[in-house]
Short mmCIF file of C-alpha atoms and ligand atoms in Angstrom, two decimals:
data_model
loop_
_atom_site.label_atom_id
_atom_site.label_comp_id
_atom_site.label_asym_id
_atom_site.label_seq_id
_atom_site.Cartn_x
_atom_site.Cartn_y
_atom_site.Cartn_z
CA MET B 1 -87.66 55.69 -172.48
CA GLU B 2 -88.25 52.49 -174.36
CA LYS B 3 -85.40 49.97 -174.42
CA GLN B 4 -84.87 46.45 -175.68
CA THR B 5 -85.49 44.04 -172.80
CA LYS B 6 -83.35 40.91 -173.11
CA LEU B 7 -84.81 37.57 -172.10
CA TRP B 8 -82.34 35.00 -170.77
CA LYS B 9 -83.27 31.42 -170.00
CA PRO B 10 -80.10 29.75 -168.74
CA ALA B 11 -80.07 25.95 -168.93
CA GLU B 12 -77.91 25.77 -165.81
CA TYR B 13 -77.83 27.98 -162.78
CA THR B 14 -74.10 28.52 -162.28
CA GLN B 15 -72.31 31.83 -161.77
CA ASP B 16 -70.19 31.34 -164.90
CA HIS B 17 -73.07 30.52 -167.26
CA PRO B 18 -72.86 33.07 -170.14
CA ASP B 19 -76.45 34.31 -169.61
CA ILE B 20 -75.87 34.85 -165.92
CA VAL B 21 -72.53 36.58 -166.58
CA GLU B 22 -74.24 38.88 -169.10
CA ALA B 23 -77.00 39.72 -166.61
CA ALA B 24 -74.40 40.35 -163.89
CA ASN B 25 -72.46 42.64 -166.22
CA ALA B 26 -75.62 44.64 -166.93
CA LEU B 27 -76.11 45.03 -163.16
CA LYS B 28 -72.48 46.11 -162.71
CA ALA B 29 -73.13 48.73 -165.41
CA LYS B 30 -75.98 50.12 -163.22
CA ASP B 31 -78.78 48.57 -165.26
CA VAL B 32 -81.79 46.78 -163.73
CA VAL B 33 -82.49 43.08 -164.30
CA ALA B 34 -85.44 40.94 -163.15
CA PHE B 35 -84.71 37.52 -161.65
CA PRO B 36 -86.68 34.74 -159.98
CA THR B 37 -86.60 34.09 -156.25
CA GLU B 38 -88.44 31.35 -154.36
CA THR B 39 -91.18 33.89 -153.49
CA VAL B 40 -91.80 36.16 -156.48
CA TYR B 41 -89.67 37.70 -159.26
CA GLY B 42 -87.50 40.60 -158.07
CA LEU B 43 -86.24 43.64 -159.99
CA GLY B 44 -82.57 43.89 -159.09
CA ALA B 45 -80.00 46.68 -159.05
CA ASP B 46 -76.67 47.25 -157.29
CA ALA B 47 -77.78 48.08 -153.73
CA THR B 48 -74.69 50.19 -153.11
CA ASN B 49 -75.25 52.48 -156.09
CA GLU B 50 -77.87 55.23 -155.89
CA GLU B 51 -78.10 55.77 -159.65
CA ALA B 52 -78.71 52.08 -160.31
CA VAL B 53 -81.33 51.90 -157.56
CA GLN B 54 -83.10 54.97 -158.94
CA ARG B 55 -83.72 52.98 -162.12
CA ILE B 56 -85.77 50.48 -160.10
CA PHE B 57 -88.06 53.25 -158.84
CA ASP B 58 -88.36 54.68 -162.38
CA ALA B 59 -89.14 51.33 -164.02
CA LYS B 60 -91.77 50.38 -161.41
CA GLY B 61 -93.24 53.83 -160.86
CA ARG B 62 -92.63 53.14 -157.16
CA PRO B 63 -93.10 55.88 -154.54
CA ALA B 64 -89.68 57.00 -153.27
CA ASP B 65 -90.65 56.61 -149.60
CA ASN B 66 -91.10 52.82 -149.84
CA PRO B 67 -87.77 51.10 -148.97
CA LEU B 68 -86.37 48.12 -150.89
CA ILE B 69 -85.17 44.73 -149.69
CA VAL B 70 -81.47 43.96 -150.16
CA HIS B 71 -80.63 40.43 -151.35
CA VAL B 72 -77.37 38.78 -150.35
CA ALA B 73 -75.46 35.69 -151.51
CA ASP B 74 -74.44 34.65 -147.99
CA GLN B 75 -74.41 35.75 -144.35
CA GLN B 76 -71.02 37.40 -144.78
CA GLN B 77 -72.52 40.11 -146.99
CA VAL B 78 -74.89 41.04 -144.15
CA GLY B 79 -71.93 42.15 -142.03
CA GLN B 80 -70.99 44.63 -144.77
CA LEU B 81 -74.42 46.33 -144.60
CA VAL B 82 -75.30 46.64 -140.91
CA THR B 83 -73.88 48.19 -137.73
CA HIS B 84 -74.23 44.91 -135.84
CA ILE B 85 -76.03 41.57 -135.96
CA PRO B 86 -78.25 41.02 -132.89
CA GLU B 87 -78.31 37.51 -131.43
CA VAL B 88 -81.89 36.85 -132.54
CA ALA B 89 -81.03 37.86 -136.11
CA GLN B 90 -78.09 35.45 -136.12
CA LEU B 91 -80.36 32.65 -134.87
CA LEU B 92 -82.97 33.44 -137.53
CA MET B 93 -80.40 33.52 -140.35
CA ASP B 94 -78.98 30.18 -139.21
CA THR B 95 -82.47 28.67 -139.03
CA PHE B 96 -84.34 30.12 -142.02
CA TRP B 97 -81.77 31.26 -144.61
CA PRO B 98 -81.70 30.84 -147.48
CA GLY B 99 -85.47 31.43 -147.44
CA PRO B 100 -88.45 33.80 -147.45
CA LEU B 101 -87.52 35.85 -144.35
CA THR B 102 -86.41 39.48 -144.54
CA LEU B 103 -84.69 40.88 -141.45
CA ILE B 104 -84.80 44.60 -140.64
CA LEU B 105 -81.48 45.61 -139.09
CA GLU B 106 -79.58 48.85 -138.38
CA SER B 107 -77.92 50.05 -141.60
CA ASN B 108 -74.28 51.16 -141.55
CA GLY B 109 -74.86 53.34 -144.60
CA THR B 110 -73.34 50.99 -147.20
CA ALA B 111 -76.73 50.47 -148.87
CA ALA B 112 -77.60 53.51 -150.99
CA GLN B 113 -79.84 56.19 -149.39
CA ASN B 114 -82.72 55.46 -151.77
CA VAL B 115 -82.67 51.72 -150.91
CA THR B 116 -83.62 52.50 -147.32
CA ALA B 117 -85.77 55.53 -148.27
CA GLY B 118 -83.70 57.54 -145.82
CA LEU B 119 -84.44 55.20 -142.85
CA SER B 120 -81.67 54.18 -140.44
CA THR B 121 -82.58 50.52 -141.01
CA VAL B 122 -82.18 48.13 -143.94
CA GLY B 123 -84.17 45.01 -144.89
CA ILE B 124 -82.02 42.03 -145.92
CA ARG B 125 -82.66 38.48 -147.08
CA MET B 126 -80.84 35.55 -148.69
CA PRO B 127 -83.15 34.03 -151.31
CA GLU B 128 -83.46 30.27 -151.76
CA HIS B 129 -83.66 30.16 -155.57
CA PRO B 130 -80.55 28.66 -157.25
CA LEU B 131 -80.74 31.17 -160.13
CA ALA B 132 -80.94 34.14 -157.73
CA LEU B 133 -77.98 32.79 -155.77
CA ALA B 134 -75.92 32.20 -158.94
CA LEU B 135 -76.63 35.79 -160.04
CA LEU B 136 -75.72 37.20 -156.61
CA LYS B 137 -72.44 35.29 -156.69
CA ALA B 138 -71.65 36.44 -160.23
CA VAL B 139 -72.36 40.10 -159.49
CA GLU B 140 -70.36 40.05 -156.24
CA ARG B 141 -72.40 42.73 -154.51
CA PRO B 142 -75.76 42.90 -152.75
CA LEU B 143 -78.80 43.54 -154.94
CA ALA B 144 -81.74 45.74 -154.00
CA ALA B 145 -84.84 44.05 -155.39
CA PRO B 146 -88.51 44.82 -154.91
CA SER B 147 -91.08 42.63 -156.61
CA ALA B 148 -90.76 43.04 -160.40
CA ASN B 149 -94.25 44.44 -161.08
CA ARG B 150 -95.42 47.94 -161.95
CA SER B 151 -96.24 49.60 -158.64
CA GLY B 152 -99.76 48.68 -157.47
CA ARG B 153 -100.05 45.49 -159.56
CA PRO B 154 -99.94 41.90 -158.27
CA SER B 155 -96.39 40.62 -157.80
CA PRO B 156 -95.00 38.45 -160.63
CA THR B 157 -94.78 34.70 -160.11
CA ALA B 158 -93.66 33.95 -163.70
CA ALA B 159 -91.36 35.65 -166.21
CA ASP B 160 -94.40 36.32 -168.37
CA HIS B 161 -95.90 38.53 -165.63
CA VAL B 162 -92.68 40.59 -165.60
CA ILE B 163 -92.92 40.97 -169.38
CA GLN B 164 -96.56 42.15 -169.05
CA ASP B 165 -95.53 44.92 -166.65
CA LEU B 166 -91.96 45.91 -167.51
CA ASP B 167 -91.10 44.98 -171.11
CA GLY B 168 -89.22 47.89 -172.69
CA ARG B 169 -88.52 49.46 -169.29
CA ILE B 170 -85.68 47.25 -168.00
CA ALA B 171 -82.42 45.79 -169.34
CA GLY B 172 -83.36 42.14 -169.02
CA ILE B 173 -85.23 39.26 -167.43
CA LEU B 174 -83.74 35.99 -166.22
CA ASP B 175 -86.44 33.37 -166.72
CA GLY B 176 -86.33 30.60 -164.12
CA GLY B 177 -89.89 29.34 -164.56
CA ALA B 178 -92.67 29.72 -162.02
CA THR B 179 -91.74 30.73 -158.48
CA GLY B 180 -92.50 28.42 -155.55
CA VAL B 181 -93.97 30.16 -152.49
CA GLY B 182 -95.90 32.65 -154.64
CA LEU B 183 -96.17 35.37 -151.96
CA GLU B 184 -93.42 37.72 -150.79
CA SER B 185 -91.11 37.08 -147.86
CA THR B 186 -92.03 37.67 -144.24
CA VAL B 187 -90.64 41.05 -143.13
CA LEU B 188 -89.44 40.92 -139.52
CA ASP B 189 -88.19 43.96 -137.61
CA CYS B 190 -85.24 42.83 -135.48
CA THR B 191 -84.30 46.27 -134.15
CA SER B 192 -86.40 45.97 -130.97
CA ASP B 193 -86.05 43.42 -128.15
CA VAL B 194 -89.06 41.45 -129.33
CA PRO B 195 -89.08 40.96 -133.12
CA VAL B 196 -92.15 42.36 -134.92
CA ILE B 197 -93.75 40.96 -138.09
CA LEU B 198 -94.31 43.90 -140.45
CA ARG B 199 -95.51 41.75 -143.37
CA PRO B 200 -96.68 38.12 -143.09
CA GLY B 201 -95.14 35.76 -145.65
CA GLY B 202 -93.56 32.41 -146.35
CA ILE B 203 -91.96 32.02 -142.91
CA THR B 204 -95.07 31.99 -140.74
CA LYS B 205 -95.54 33.31 -137.20
CA GLU B 206 -95.90 29.67 -136.08
CA LYS B 207 -92.50 28.79 -137.55
CA LEU B 208 -90.83 31.85 -135.95
CA GLU B 209 -92.34 30.91 -132.59
CA GLN B 210 -90.59 27.56 -132.76
CA VAL B 211 -87.23 29.31 -132.36
CA LEU B 212 -88.06 32.64 -130.66
CA PRO B 213 -89.52 33.09 -127.16
CA GLU B 214 -91.82 35.88 -128.38
CA VAL B 215 -92.91 37.40 -131.71
CA ARG B 216 -95.21 40.40 -132.12
CA VAL B 217 -97.39 41.34 -135.05
CA ASP B 218 -97.45 44.96 -136.17
CA PRO B 219 -100.75 46.52 -135.02
CA SER B 220 -101.51 47.75 -138.56
CA LEU B 221 -101.90 44.10 -139.62
CA LEU B 222 -104.50 43.35 -136.97
CA GLY B 223 -108.16 44.27 -136.82
CA GLU B 224 -108.50 44.78 -140.55
CA ALA B 225 -110.93 41.92 -141.04
CA GLY B 226 -114.20 43.01 -142.48
CA LYS B 227 -113.37 46.67 -142.51
CA PRO B 228 -114.47 48.18 -145.82
CA LYS B 229 -111.70 50.16 -147.41
CA SER B 230 -112.06 53.78 -148.30
CA PRO B 231 -112.26 54.54 -152.02
CA GLY B 232 -108.93 56.32 -151.69
CA MET B 233 -107.30 52.99 -150.92
CA LYS B 234 -108.45 51.65 -154.27
CA TYR B 235 -105.86 50.08 -156.56
CA THR B 236 -102.97 50.66 -154.26
CA HIS B 237 -101.71 47.09 -153.88
CA TYR B 238 -101.82 43.83 -155.84
CA ALA B 239 -104.74 45.29 -157.76
CA PRO B 240 -106.40 43.22 -160.49
CA GLU B 241 -107.88 45.04 -163.50
CA ALA B 242 -111.43 44.93 -162.12
CA PRO B 243 -112.44 45.82 -158.52
CA LEU B 244 -111.98 42.88 -156.15
CA TRP B 245 -114.56 42.17 -153.42
CA LEU B 246 -113.92 39.75 -150.59
CA ILE B 247 -116.88 37.52 -149.75
CA ASP B 248 -116.51 36.74 -146.07
CA GLY B 249 -118.93 33.96 -145.15
CA ASN B 250 -119.72 30.34 -145.87
CA ASP B 251 -120.29 28.82 -149.32
CA ASP B 252 -124.05 29.46 -149.23
CA PHE B 253 -123.42 33.14 -148.50
CA PHE B 254 -120.96 33.30 -151.41
CA MET B 255 -123.52 31.77 -153.78
CA GLU B 256 -126.26 34.12 -152.58
CA GLN B 257 -124.09 37.19 -153.20
CA LEU B 258 -122.92 35.90 -156.57
CA ASN B 259 -126.48 35.30 -157.72
CA ARG B 260 -127.60 38.67 -156.43
CA TYR B 261 -124.89 40.68 -158.24
CA LYS B 262 -125.29 38.59 -161.41
CA SER B 263 -129.03 39.18 -161.45
CA GLU B 264 -128.35 42.91 -161.27
CA GLY B 265 -126.50 42.59 -164.57
CA ASN B 266 -122.88 42.48 -163.37
CA ARG B 267 -120.32 40.29 -165.07
CA VAL B 268 -118.64 38.71 -162.04
CA GLY B 269 -115.32 36.84 -162.10
CA VAL B 270 -114.79 34.36 -159.26
CA ILE B 271 -111.50 33.42 -157.58
CA ALA B 272 -112.13 30.50 -155.25
CA SER B 273 -111.12 27.08 -153.97
CA ASP B 274 -111.89 23.85 -155.83
CA GLU B 275 -114.37 23.01 -153.06
CA LEU B 276 -116.44 26.16 -153.63
CA LEU B 277 -116.13 26.04 -157.42
CA ALA B 278 -117.56 22.51 -157.39
CA LYS B 279 -120.80 23.99 -156.07
CA LEU B 280 -121.08 26.87 -158.55
CA ASP B 281 -122.83 26.95 -161.87
CA HIS B 282 -120.79 29.84 -163.26
CA GLU B 283 -118.40 30.32 -166.17
CA GLN B 284 -115.96 33.07 -165.19
CA VAL B 285 -114.00 31.20 -162.55
CA ILE B 286 -110.37 30.72 -161.58
CA SER B 287 -109.33 28.04 -159.13
CA CYS B 288 -106.70 28.66 -156.45
CA GLY B 289 -106.53 24.97 -155.57
CA SER B 290 -107.88 23.13 -152.57
CA ARG B 291 -108.77 25.16 -149.46
CA LYS B 292 -107.16 22.36 -147.47
CA LYS B 293 -103.78 23.20 -149.04
CA VAL B 294 -103.07 26.81 -148.21
CA ASP B 295 -99.54 26.61 -149.68
CA GLU B 296 -101.11 25.80 -153.03
CA ILE B 297 -103.47 28.78 -152.72
CA ALA B 298 -100.50 31.08 -151.94
CA GLY B 299 -98.71 29.77 -155.03
CA LYS B 300 -101.64 30.47 -157.35
CA LEU B 301 -103.05 33.70 -155.92
CA TYR B 302 -101.12 36.35 -157.89
CA HIS B 303 -101.60 34.50 -161.16
CA ALA B 304 -105.33 34.42 -160.45
CA LEU B 305 -105.36 38.16 -159.70
CA ARG B 306 -103.78 38.83 -163.10
CA GLU B 307 -106.13 36.58 -165.06
CA PHE B 308 -109.42 38.52 -165.21
CA LYS B 309 -109.40 41.38 -167.71
CA ARG B 310 -111.43 44.56 -167.32
CA SER B 311 -113.00 43.89 -170.71
CA GLU B 312 -114.38 40.56 -169.45
CA VAL B 313 -115.65 41.26 -165.93
CA ASP B 314 -117.09 44.20 -163.99
CA LEU B 315 -116.29 42.78 -160.56
CA ILE B 316 -114.18 40.00 -159.07
CA PHE B 317 -115.43 38.04 -156.06
CA ALA B 318 -112.84 36.19 -153.97
CA GLU B 319 -113.36 33.63 -151.25
CA THR B 320 -111.74 34.16 -147.83
CA PHE B 321 -109.41 31.54 -146.37
CA ASP B 322 -108.37 30.17 -143.01
CA GLU B 323 -105.66 32.40 -141.51
CA SER B 324 -103.40 29.83 -139.91
CA GLY B 325 -99.90 29.30 -141.32
CA VAL B 326 -99.38 30.86 -144.76
CA GLY B 327 -103.13 31.64 -144.70
CA ALA B 328 -102.23 34.82 -142.77
CA ALA B 329 -100.17 36.03 -145.72
CA VAL B 330 -102.82 34.97 -148.25
CA MET B 331 -105.53 36.96 -146.42
CA ASN B 332 -103.20 39.94 -145.90
CA ARG B 333 -102.65 40.19 -149.68
CA LEU B 334 -106.33 39.59 -150.50
CA ARG B 335 -107.40 42.37 -148.12
CA LYS B 336 -104.91 44.77 -149.65
CA ALA B 337 -106.01 43.81 -153.15
CA SER B 338 -109.69 44.29 -152.34
CA VAL B 339 -111.81 47.44 -152.35
CA LYS B 340 -114.75 46.01 -150.42
CA VAL B 341 -115.72 43.19 -148.04
CA LEU B 342 -119.20 41.60 -148.02
CA GLU B 343 -119.75 40.04 -144.60
CA SER B 344 -122.37 37.46 -143.72
CA HIS B 345 -123.27 38.99 -140.34
O1 LIG C 1 -90.15 38.04 -151.29
C1 LIG C 1 -89.79 39.21 -151.32
O2 LIG C 1 -89.56 39.87 -150.29
C2 LIG C 1 -89.66 39.89 -152.69
C3 LIG C 1 -88.53 39.16 -153.45
C4 LIG C 1 -88.20 39.83 -154.75
O3 LIG C 1 -87.41 39.06 -152.62
N1 LIG C 1 -89.39 41.28 -152.57
C5 LIG C 1 -90.36 42.17 -152.18
O4 LIG C 1 -89.97 43.49 -152.17
O5 LIG C 1 -91.47 41.85 -151.86
P1 LIG C 1 -91.01 44.70 -152.09
O6 LIG C 1 -90.20 45.91 -152.32
O7 LIG C 1 -92.12 44.48 -153.03
O8 LIG C 1 -91.44 44.72 -150.60
C6 LIG C 1 -90.54 45.18 -149.62
C7 LIG C 1 -91.26 45.35 -148.31
C8 LIG C 1 -92.12 46.60 -148.32
O9 LIG C 1 -93.30 46.35 -147.61
C9 LIG C 1 -91.21 47.59 -147.57
O10 LIG C 1 -91.95 48.63 -146.99
C10 LIG C 1 -90.54 46.67 -146.55
O11 LIG C 1 -90.31 45.48 -147.26
N2 LIG C 1 -89.23 47.21 -146.11
C11 LIG C 1 -88.07 47.25 -146.80
N3 LIG C 1 -87.10 47.85 -146.06
C12 LIG C 1 -87.65 48.18 -144.89
C13 LIG C 1 -87.18 48.84 -143.71
N4 LIG C 1 -85.93 49.28 -143.61
N5 LIG C 1 -88.05 49.01 -142.69
C14 LIG C 1 -89.33 48.57 -142.80
N6 LIG C 1 -89.84 47.96 -143.88
C15 LIG C 1 -89.02 47.77 -144.91
MG1 LIG C 2 -93.99 44.56 -154.00
#
């Protein structure tokens, strides 16, 4: 059902700004509203109301078995959602909140059933964006919010991306400009003795290790390098319009592969660092910034994935990046977005 999507661009991020009050009222009336966070834009709904949350799944076309992250205004709201707060979780909240770290804790059932997809646990984070925090304060309840893209598409890092995917499907969009981190939060399971990273993100393993004695990485995140994906995995996550191939090798290998596929008549779009682009004689290119600044690459990645249109390119080749720090999250998203890896050995 097509509806008029309102676009608000508040000049100030305070909980009593008329735009923010209007957006909060829409949320209280069980509507869904997109808002910026420091990672990506989220699509919010009252996390305690099943009917409101259902509208998120409908608007995104999201599978019902994928749970949503609950966003809170402060630590106090966490107590309302969980059975208890383990010591490590308290330490992590004190250290990294507000910020791009989602904690998986035992739910006490206050979050709606469809938020947790029937699991006994709930993912919670306090975002660092002043507009998100003003909205959370105005609405006075926790907000469930997945990334505000159609399911399977790259996450939105600008209000314009949300419009591309969801215009006419949601009540409104709060425009707060481009997001900062550019990749989603780190998801950390705190229900076992040793916390486990389920999704790498803005708060890196290295940063977590500065405050925790031990951090594990979920086995599903390891050992993926170089493994070609089955065709069935195509277009499941962060997918650009044309098939994305990862080129895993040095710059010479990248150039060889590019020339080979071009000479076979393919129109190839290239997503790469400034350093590699400086060596290429090719027109269809998008820069992700310097490979020495992985934060910059994270910030530009989803925009780059949205840029190439199916009408313009047959294939997209992307460079691979160093996996330290936020590089782990960058490569995790690139692998998920890709349908094939070309390896140099
Ligand atoms: O940065 C972010 O986290 C953004 C902004 C909007 O806050 N949100 C976001 O939400 O990325 P979404 O729905 O696109 O990703 C949520 C991730 C999924 O991988 C989901 O499976 C996982 O968090 N998740 C949520 N609740 C969980 C739970 N109880 N147990 C395990 N994983 C959970
Ligand atoms: Mg998402």
